[in-house]
Short mmCIF file of C-alpha atoms and ligand atoms in Angstrom, two decimals:
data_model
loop_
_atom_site.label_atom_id
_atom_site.label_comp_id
_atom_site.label_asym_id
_atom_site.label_seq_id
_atom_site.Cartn_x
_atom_site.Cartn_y
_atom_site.Cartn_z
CA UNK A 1 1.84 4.74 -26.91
CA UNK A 2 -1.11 6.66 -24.96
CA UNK A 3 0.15 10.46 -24.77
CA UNK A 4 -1.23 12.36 -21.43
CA UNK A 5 -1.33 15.86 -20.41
CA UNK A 6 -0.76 15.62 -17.36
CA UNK A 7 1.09 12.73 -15.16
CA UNK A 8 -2.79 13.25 -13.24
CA UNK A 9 -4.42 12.40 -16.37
CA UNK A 10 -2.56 9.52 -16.82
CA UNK A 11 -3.13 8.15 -13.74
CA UNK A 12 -6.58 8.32 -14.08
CA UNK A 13 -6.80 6.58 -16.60
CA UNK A 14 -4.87 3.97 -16.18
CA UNK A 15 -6.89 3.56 -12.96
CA UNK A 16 -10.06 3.28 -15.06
CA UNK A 17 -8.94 0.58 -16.73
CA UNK A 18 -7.40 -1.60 -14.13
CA UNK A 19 -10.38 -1.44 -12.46
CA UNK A 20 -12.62 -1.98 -15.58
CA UNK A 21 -10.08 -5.37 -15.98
CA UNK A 22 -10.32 -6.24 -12.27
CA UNK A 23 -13.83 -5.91 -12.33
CA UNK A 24 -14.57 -8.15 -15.55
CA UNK A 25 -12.30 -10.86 -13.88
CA UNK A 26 -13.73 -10.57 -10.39
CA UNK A 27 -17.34 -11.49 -12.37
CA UNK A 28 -15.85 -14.02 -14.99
CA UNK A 29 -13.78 -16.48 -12.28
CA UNK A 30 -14.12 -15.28 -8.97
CA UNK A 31 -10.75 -13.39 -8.65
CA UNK A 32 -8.43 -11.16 -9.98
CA UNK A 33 -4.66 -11.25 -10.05
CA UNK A 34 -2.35 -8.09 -10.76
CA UNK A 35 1.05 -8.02 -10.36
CA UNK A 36 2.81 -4.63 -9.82
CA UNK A 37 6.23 -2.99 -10.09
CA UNK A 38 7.73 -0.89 -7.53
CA UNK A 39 9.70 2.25 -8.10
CA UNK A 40 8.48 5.75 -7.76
CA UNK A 41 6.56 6.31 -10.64
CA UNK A 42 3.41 4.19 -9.86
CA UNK A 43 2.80 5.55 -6.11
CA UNK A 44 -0.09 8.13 -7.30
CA UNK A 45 -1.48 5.52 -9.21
CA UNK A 46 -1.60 2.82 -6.35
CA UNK A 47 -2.89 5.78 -4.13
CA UNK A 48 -5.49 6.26 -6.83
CA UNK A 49 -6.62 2.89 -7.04
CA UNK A 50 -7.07 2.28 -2.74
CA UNK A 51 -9.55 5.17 -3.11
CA UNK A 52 -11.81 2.76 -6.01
CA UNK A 53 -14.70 0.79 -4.43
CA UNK A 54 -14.00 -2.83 -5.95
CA UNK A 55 -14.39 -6.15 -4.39
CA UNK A 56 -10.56 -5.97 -2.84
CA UNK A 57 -10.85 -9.13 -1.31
CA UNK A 58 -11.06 -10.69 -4.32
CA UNK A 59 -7.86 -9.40 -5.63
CA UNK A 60 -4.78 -11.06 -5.32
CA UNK A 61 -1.48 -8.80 -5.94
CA UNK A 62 1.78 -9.65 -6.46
CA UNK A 63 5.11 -8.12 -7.41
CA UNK A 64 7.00 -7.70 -10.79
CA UNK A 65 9.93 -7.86 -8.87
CA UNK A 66 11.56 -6.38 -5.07
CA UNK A 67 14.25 -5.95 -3.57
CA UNK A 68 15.72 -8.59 -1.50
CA UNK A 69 16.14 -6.66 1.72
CA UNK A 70 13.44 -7.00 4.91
CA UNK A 71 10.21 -5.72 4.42
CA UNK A 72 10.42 -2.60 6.89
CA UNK A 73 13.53 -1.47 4.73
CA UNK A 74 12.49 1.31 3.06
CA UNK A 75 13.71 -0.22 -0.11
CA UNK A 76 10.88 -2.78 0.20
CA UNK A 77 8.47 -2.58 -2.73
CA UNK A 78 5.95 -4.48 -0.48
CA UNK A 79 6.33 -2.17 2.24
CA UNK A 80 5.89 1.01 -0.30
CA UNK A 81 2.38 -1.15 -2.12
CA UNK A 82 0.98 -2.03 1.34
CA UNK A 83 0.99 1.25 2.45
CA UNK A 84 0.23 3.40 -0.20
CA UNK A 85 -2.12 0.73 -2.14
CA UNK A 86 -3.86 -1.70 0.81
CA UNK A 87 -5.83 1.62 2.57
CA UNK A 88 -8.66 2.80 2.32
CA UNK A 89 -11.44 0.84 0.41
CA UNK A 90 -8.72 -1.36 -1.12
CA UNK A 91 -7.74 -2.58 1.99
CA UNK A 92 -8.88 -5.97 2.09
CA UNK A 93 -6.47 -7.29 -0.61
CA UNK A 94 -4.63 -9.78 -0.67
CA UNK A 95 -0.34 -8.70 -0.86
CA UNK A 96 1.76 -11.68 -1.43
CA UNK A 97 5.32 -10.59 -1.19
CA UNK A 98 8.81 -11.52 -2.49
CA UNK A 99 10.51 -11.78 0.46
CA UNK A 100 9.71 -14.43 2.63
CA UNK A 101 12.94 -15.90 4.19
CA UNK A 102 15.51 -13.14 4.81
CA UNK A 103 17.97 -15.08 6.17
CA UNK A 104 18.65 -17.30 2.64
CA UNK A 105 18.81 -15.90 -0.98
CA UNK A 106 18.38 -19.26 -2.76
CA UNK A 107 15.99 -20.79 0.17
CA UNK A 108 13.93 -17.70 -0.47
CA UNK A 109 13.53 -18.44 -4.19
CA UNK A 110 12.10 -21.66 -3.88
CA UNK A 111 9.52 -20.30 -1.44
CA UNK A 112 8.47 -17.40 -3.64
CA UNK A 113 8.29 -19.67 -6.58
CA UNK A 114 5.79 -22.07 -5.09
CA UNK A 115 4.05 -19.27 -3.94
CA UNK A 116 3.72 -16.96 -6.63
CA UNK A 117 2.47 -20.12 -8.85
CA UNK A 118 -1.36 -19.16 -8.41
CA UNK A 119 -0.29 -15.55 -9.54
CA UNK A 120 0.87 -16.99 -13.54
CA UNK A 121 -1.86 -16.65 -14.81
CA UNK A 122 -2.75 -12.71 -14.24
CA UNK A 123 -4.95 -10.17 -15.61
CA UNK A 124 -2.75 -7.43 -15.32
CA UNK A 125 1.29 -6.99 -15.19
CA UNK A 126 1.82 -3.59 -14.28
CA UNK A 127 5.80 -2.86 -15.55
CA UNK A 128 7.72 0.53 -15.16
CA UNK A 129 11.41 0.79 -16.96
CA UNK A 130 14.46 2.49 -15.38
CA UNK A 131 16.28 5.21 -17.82
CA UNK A 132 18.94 1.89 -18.56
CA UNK A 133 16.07 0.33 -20.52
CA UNK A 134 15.54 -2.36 -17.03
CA UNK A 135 12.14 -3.57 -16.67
CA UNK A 136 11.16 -5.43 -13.81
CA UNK A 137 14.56 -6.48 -12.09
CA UNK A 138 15.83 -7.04 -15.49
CA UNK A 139 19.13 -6.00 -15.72
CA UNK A 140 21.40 -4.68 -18.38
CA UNK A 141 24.85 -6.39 -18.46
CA UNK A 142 23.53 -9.32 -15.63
CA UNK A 143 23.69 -13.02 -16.71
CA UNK A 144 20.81 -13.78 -14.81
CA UNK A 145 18.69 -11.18 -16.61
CA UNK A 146 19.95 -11.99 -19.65
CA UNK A 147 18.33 -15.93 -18.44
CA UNK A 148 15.02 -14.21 -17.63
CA UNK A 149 15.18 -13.37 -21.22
CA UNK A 150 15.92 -16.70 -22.31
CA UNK A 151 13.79 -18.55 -20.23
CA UNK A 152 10.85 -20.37 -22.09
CA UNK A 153 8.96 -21.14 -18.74
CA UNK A 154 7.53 -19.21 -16.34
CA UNK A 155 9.63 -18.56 -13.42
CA UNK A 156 10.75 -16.36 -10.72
CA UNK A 157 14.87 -15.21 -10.50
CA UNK A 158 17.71 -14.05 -8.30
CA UNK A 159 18.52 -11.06 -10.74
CA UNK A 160 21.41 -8.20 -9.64
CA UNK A 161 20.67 -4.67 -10.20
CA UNK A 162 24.00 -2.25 -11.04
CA UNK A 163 23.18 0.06 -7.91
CA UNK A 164 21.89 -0.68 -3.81
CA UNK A 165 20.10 -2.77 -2.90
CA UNK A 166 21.89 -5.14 -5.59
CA UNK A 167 20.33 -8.18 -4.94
CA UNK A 168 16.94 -8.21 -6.54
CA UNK A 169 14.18 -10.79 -7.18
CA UNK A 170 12.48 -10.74 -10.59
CA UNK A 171 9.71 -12.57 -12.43
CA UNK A 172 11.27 -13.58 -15.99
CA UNK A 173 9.74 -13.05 -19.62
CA UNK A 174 7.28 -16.32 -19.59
CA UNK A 175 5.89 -14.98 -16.54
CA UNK A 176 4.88 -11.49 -17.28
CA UNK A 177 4.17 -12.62 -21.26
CA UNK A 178 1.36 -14.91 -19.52
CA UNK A 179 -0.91 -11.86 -18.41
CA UNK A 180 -3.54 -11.13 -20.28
CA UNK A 181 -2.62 -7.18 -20.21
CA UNK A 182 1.10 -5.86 -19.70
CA UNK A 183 0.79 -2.39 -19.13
CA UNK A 184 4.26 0.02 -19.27
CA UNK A 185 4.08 3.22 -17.00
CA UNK A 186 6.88 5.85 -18.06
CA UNK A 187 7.23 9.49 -17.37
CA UNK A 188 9.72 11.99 -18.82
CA UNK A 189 11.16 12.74 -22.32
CA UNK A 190 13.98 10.71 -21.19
CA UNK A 191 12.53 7.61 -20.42
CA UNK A 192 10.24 8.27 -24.01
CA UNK A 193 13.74 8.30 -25.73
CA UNK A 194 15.18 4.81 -23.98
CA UNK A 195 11.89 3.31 -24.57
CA UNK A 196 11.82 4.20 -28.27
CA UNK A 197 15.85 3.96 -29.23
CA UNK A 198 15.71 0.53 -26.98
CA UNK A 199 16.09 -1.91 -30.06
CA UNK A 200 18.82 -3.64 -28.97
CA UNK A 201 18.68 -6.66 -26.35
CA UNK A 202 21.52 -4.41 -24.06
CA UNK A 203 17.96 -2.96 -23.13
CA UNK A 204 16.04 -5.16 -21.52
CA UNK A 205 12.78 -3.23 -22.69
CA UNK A 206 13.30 -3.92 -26.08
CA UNK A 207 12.77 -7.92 -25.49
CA UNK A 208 8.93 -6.73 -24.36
CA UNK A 209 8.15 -4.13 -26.79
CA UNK A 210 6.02 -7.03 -28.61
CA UNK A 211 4.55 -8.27 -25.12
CA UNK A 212 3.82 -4.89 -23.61
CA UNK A 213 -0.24 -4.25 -24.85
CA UNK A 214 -0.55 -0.38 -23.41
CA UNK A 215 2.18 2.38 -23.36
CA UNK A 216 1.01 4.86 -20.67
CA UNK A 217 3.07 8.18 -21.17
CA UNK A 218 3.44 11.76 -20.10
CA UNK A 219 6.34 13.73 -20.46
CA UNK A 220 5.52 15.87 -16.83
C1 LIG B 1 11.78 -1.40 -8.93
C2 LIG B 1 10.99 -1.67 -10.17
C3 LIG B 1 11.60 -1.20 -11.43
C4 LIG B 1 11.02 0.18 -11.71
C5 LIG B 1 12.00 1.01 -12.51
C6 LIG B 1 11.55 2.45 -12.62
O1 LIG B 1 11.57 -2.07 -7.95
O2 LIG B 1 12.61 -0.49 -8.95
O3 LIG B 1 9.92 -2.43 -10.14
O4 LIG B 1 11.51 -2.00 -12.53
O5 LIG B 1 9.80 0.07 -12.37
O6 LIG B 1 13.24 0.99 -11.86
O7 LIG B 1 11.62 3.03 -11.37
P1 LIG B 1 11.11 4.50 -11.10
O8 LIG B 1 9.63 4.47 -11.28
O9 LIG B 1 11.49 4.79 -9.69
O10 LIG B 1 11.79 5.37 -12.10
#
């Protein structure tokens, strides 16, 4: 676990070495791939990184997970990263989104799953973790969390969160395990003490202790 002053400190840090990773994949292949959570803890951060002069439109982003609700909803993760992340210098990226047919749960599975199969093999999976030990849209107490645990491919799920907007779309433990950096973002004492007492598989975090490479953490 990194230990920051300041939730500003951490930020720019973290920052640095997004961009250091983005940067070193843009040269090696041609393109980098990030996929980010959603939540309020990472909106500095994404504000942060639209201000840093990389080649953007050679970025592809997608989510950890959203929210299946329409993307003006203020709910939308995609809504909150394409406006506070694609401005500025970084906006040129490219945003693929969870939530491409409104109108059908299951039909919009399929679709996100054939689309989000260029985005398996990212540099960086950007996670955050709810004060119930959920990562992602990984659920305490939900079967279909509990399969994103299970799962021993890649994959994207129909997950249910305890609270609105319940019906949530999450990529499962193969898929973020595939990045080549998992980074966890977590502010407050409280979310230090989930995070460290979560050794039980009732807390979802505890299945990627092993996975997660960085621990970015300030307790402002
Ligand atoms: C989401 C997330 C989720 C988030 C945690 C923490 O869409 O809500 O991606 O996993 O990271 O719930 O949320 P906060 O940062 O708002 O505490």
């Amino acid at each position: 676990m990194i230990e920051f002053q300041t939730k500003q400190h951490l930020e720019e840090s973290l920052c640095n070495r997004m961009s250091e990773i983005i940067v070193s994949a843009i040269k090696e292949k041609g393109v980098a791939k990030i996929l980010l959570s959603g939540g309020g803890t990472p909106k500095d951060l994404y504000r942060k990184l639209s201000l840093c002069h990389l080649e953007w439109s050679k970025v592809i982003i997608g989510l950890v997970d959203e929210r299946f609700v329409s993307i003006d909803s203020e709910f939308s993760n995609e809504k909150m990263i394409a406006q506070i992340l694609l401005q500025n210098v970084a906006k040129d990226a490219n945003l693929y989104g969870m939530v491409q047919n409104i109108k059908d749960y299951t039909e919009n599975l399929k679709s996100v799953n054939k689309s989000y199969q260029k985005l398996i093999d990212s540099d960086i999976v950007l996670l955050g973790m709810g004060t119930d030990g959920h990562t992602a849209s990984i659920f305490p107490e939900d079967q279909s969390s509990r399969e994103c645990i299970l799962d021993v491919t890649p994959k994207i799920r129909n997950t249910n969160a305890p609270n609105d907007p319940k019906k949530r779309i999450s990529l499962n433990k193969p898929f973020i395990s595939n990045s080549k950096h998992i980074f966890l973002m977590i502010t407050g004492d409280n979310k230090r003490n989930v995070f460290i007492q979560a050794n039980t598989e009732k807390y979802p975090i505890h299945c990627f202790k092993d996975e997660v490479s960085e621990v970015y953490f300030t307790s402002n």
